[in-house]
Coordinates of C-alpha atoms in Angstrom, one line a residue:
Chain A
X43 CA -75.5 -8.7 106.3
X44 CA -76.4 -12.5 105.8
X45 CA -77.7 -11.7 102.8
X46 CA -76.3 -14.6 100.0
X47 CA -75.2 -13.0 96.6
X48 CA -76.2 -14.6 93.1
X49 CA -74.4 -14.3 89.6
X50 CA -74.8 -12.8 87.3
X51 CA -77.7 -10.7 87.9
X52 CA -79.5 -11.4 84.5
X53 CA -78.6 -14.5 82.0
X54 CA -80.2 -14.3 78.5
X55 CA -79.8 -18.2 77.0
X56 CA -81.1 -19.9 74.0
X57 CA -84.3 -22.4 74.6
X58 CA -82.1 -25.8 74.7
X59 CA -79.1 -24.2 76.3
X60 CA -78.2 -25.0 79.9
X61 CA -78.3 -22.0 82.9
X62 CA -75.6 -21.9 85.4
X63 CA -76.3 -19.5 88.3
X64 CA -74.0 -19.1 90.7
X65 CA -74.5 -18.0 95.0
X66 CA -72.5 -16.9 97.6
X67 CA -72.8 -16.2 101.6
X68 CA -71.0 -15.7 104.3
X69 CA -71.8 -17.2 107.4
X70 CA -72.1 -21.0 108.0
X71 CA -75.5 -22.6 107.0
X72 CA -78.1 -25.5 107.7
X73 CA -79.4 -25.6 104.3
X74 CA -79.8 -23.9 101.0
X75 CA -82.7 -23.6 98.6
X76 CA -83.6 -22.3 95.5
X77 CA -86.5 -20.9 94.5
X78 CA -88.4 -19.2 91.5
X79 CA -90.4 -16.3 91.0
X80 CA -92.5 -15.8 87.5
X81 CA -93.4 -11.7 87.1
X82 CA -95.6 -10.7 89.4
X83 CA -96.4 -14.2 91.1
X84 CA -95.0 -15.5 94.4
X85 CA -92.5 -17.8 95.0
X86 CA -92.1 -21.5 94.2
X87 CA -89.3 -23.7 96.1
X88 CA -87.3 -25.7 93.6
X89 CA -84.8 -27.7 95.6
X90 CA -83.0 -28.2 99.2
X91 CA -79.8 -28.9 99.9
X92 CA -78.2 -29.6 103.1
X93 CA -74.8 -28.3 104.5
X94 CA -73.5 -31.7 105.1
X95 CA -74.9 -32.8 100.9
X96 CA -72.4 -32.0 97.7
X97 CA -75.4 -32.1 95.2
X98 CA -78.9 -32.7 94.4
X99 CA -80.9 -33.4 90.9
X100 CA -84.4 -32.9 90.5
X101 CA -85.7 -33.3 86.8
X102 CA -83.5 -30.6 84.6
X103 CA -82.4 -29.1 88.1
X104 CA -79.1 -30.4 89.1
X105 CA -77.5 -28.5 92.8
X106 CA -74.4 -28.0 94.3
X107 CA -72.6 -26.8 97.4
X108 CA -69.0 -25.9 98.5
X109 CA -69.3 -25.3 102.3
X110 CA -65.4 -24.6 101.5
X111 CA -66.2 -21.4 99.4
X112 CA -69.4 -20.6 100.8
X113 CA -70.8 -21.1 97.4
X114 CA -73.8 -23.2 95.4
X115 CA -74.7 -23.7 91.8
X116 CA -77.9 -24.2 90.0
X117 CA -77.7 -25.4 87.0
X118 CA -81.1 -26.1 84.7
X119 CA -80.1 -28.6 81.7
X120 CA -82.0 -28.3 78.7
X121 CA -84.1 -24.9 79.3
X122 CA -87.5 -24.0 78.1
X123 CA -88.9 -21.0 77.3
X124 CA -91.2 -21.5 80.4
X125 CA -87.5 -21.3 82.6
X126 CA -88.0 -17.5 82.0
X127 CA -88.1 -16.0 85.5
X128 CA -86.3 -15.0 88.4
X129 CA -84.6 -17.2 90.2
X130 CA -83.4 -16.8 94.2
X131 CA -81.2 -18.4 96.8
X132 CA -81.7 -18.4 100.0
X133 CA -79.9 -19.8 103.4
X134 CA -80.4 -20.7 106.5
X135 CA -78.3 -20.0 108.7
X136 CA -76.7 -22.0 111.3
X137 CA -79.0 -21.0 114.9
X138 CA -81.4 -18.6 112.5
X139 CA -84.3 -21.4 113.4
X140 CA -85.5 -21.9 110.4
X141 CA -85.5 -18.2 109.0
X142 CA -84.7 -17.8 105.3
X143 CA -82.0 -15.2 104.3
X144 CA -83.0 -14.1 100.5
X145 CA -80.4 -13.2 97.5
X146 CA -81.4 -10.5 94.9
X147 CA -82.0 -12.9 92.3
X148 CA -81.1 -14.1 89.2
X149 CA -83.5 -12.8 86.1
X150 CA -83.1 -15.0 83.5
X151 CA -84.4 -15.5 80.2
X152 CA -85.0 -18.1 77.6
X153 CA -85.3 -17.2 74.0
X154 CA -87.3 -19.5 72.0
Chain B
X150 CA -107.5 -26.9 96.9
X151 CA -104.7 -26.4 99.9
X152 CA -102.7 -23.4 99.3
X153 CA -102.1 -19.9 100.6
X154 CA -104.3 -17.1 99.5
X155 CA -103.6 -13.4 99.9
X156 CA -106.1 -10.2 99.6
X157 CA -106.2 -8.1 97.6
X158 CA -103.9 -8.3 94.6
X159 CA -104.1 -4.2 94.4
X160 CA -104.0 -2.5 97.3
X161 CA -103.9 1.6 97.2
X162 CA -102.9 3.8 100.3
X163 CA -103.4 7.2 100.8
X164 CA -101.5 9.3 103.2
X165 CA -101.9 8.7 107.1
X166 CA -103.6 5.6 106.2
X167 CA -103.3 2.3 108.2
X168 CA -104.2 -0.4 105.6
X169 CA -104.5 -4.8 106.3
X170 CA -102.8 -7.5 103.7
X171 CA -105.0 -10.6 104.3
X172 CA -102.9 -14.2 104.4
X173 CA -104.6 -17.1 104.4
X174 CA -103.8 -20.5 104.4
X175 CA -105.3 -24.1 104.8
X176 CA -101.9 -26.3 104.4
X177 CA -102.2 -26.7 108.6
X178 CA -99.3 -25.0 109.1
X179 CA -97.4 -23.8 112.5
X180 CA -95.3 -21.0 110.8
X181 CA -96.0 -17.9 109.1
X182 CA -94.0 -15.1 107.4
X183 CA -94.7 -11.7 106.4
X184 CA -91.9 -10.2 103.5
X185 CA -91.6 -7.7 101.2
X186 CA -90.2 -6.9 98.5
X187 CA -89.0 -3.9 96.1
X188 CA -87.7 -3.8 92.6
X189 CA -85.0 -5.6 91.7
X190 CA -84.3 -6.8 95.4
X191 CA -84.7 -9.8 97.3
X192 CA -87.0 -10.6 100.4
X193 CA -86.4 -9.1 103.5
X194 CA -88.8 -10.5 106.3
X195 CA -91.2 -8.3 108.2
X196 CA -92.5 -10.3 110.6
X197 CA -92.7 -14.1 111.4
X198 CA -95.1 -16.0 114.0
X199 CA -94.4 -20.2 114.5
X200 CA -97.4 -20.8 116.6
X201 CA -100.5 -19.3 117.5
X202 CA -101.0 -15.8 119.6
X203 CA -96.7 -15.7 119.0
X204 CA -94.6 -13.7 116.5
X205 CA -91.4 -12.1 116.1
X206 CA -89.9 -9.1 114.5
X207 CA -87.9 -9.6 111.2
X208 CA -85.7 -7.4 110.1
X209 CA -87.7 -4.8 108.8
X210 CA -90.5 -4.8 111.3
X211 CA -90.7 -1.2 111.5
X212 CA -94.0 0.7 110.5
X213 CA -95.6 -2.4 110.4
X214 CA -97.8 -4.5 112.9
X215 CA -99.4 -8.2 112.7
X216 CA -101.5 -10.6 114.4
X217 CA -101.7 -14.3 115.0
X218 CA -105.4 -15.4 116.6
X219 CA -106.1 -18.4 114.2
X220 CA -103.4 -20.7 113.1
X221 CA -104.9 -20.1 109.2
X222 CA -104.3 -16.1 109.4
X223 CA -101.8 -14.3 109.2
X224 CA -103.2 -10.8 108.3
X225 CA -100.4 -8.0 108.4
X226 CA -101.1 -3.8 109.0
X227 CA -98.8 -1.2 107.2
X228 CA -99.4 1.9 109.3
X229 CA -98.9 5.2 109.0
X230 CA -95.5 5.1 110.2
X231 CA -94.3 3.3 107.2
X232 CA -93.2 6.4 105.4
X233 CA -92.1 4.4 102.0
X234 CA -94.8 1.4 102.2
X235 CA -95.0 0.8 98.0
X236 CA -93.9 -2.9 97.4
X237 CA -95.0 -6.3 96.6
X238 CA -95.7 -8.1 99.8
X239 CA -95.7 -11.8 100.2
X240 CA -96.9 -14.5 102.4
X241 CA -95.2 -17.7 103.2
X242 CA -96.0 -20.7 105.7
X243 CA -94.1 -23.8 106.7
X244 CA -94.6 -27.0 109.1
X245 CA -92.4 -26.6 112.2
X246 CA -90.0 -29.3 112.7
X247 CA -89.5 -32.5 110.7
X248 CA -88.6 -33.0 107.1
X249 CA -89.6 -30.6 105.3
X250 CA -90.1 -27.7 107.6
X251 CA -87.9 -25.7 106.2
X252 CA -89.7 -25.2 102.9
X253 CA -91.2 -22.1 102.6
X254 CA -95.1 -22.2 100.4
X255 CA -95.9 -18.9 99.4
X256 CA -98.7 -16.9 98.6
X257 CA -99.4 -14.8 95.3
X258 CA -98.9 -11.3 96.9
X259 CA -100.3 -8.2 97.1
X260 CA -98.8 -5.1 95.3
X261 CA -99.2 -2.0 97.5
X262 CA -98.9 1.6 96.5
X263 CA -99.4 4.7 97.4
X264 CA -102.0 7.2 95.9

């Protein structure tokens, strides 16, 4: 399976605390993105990265990726209350034409 | 107000039942996808189309069926032969080529289960 692996699988974090998640895969990629899911909603993309990029801010959001270890970061600097949700990376993968390959996700909470 | 719509929020199945998840969208995209997913899993893609009166199988096509007539709609059919069809289904588009094509917009979903 392509499928990319996040960690941990839940994060509980005080409001004004920074949230690390962590994702793996396993085959060579194009790009990586991360996206956000509150309960019961759809999706909402948060940030692109490319294979051939090292890291990406946007806002509070800052991104990384190790092509070496197969491997990116998200971290959100700062976090709100409003951060709680579930949070997802997925890949594409190199000749997948454009097809995303989802993690499980990340459920993470924000106490106020 | 561009975005993608999907109907209904609540949709109920009964036994032997082929049912329709409506996907709409007005963001003049090429592509559309078709994913579900269950409790505490991520998306796995049903089916996919990137131009009109064209799709493709995902990789969970089975038991389900879709159609690609109007570059706006997207609808997709859980029949009968989907034996465990209860999950949240969403809709996603995307521009084909370009910057920016491969972010995925998606819809609110539809929550289906079986009576």
């Amino acid at each position: 399976s392509q499928q990319g692996e996040e960690d941990p699988q839940a994060l509980s974090i005080q409001e004004g605390e920074n949230a690390t998640m962590n994702c793996s895969y396993k085959t060579s990629i194009n790009n990586l993105q991360w996206y956000r899911q509150n309960s019961g909603r759809g999706l909402v993309h948060l940030i692109l990265i490319r294979s051939n990029e090292r890291e990406k801010h946007s806002g509070r959001l800052r991104v990384t990726l190790d092509t070496s270890k197969k491997s990116s970061s998200l971290l959100i600097t700062a976090s709100r209350a409003a951060d709680t949700a579930s949070y997802f990376c997925a890949t594409v993968h190199t000749g997948a034409n454009s097809k995303l390959t989802f993690g499980k996700g990340i459920t993470l909470s924000v106490r106020p | 107000d561009g975005g993608i719509t999907q109907s209904p929020k609540y949709l109920f199945r009964k036994e032997g039942q082929n049912v329709t998840l409506s996907c709409e969208q007005n963001l003049n995209h090429d592509a559309m996808y078709w994913y579900r997913q269950d409790p505490g899993q991520g998306l796995r893609l049903i089916y996919y189309s990137q131009i009109v009166n064209d799709f493709q199988k995902g990789d969970i096509a089975e038991g389900y069926s879709v159609s690609r007539e109007k570059k706006e709609s997207f609808p997709l059919t859980v029949t009968s032969a989907q034996k465990n069809p209860t999950a949240f289904y969403l809709c996603a588009s995307s521009i084909m080529g370009g910057a920016g094509a491969e972010t995925q917009y998606f819809g609110p979903g539809t929550r289906l289960l079986v009576l």
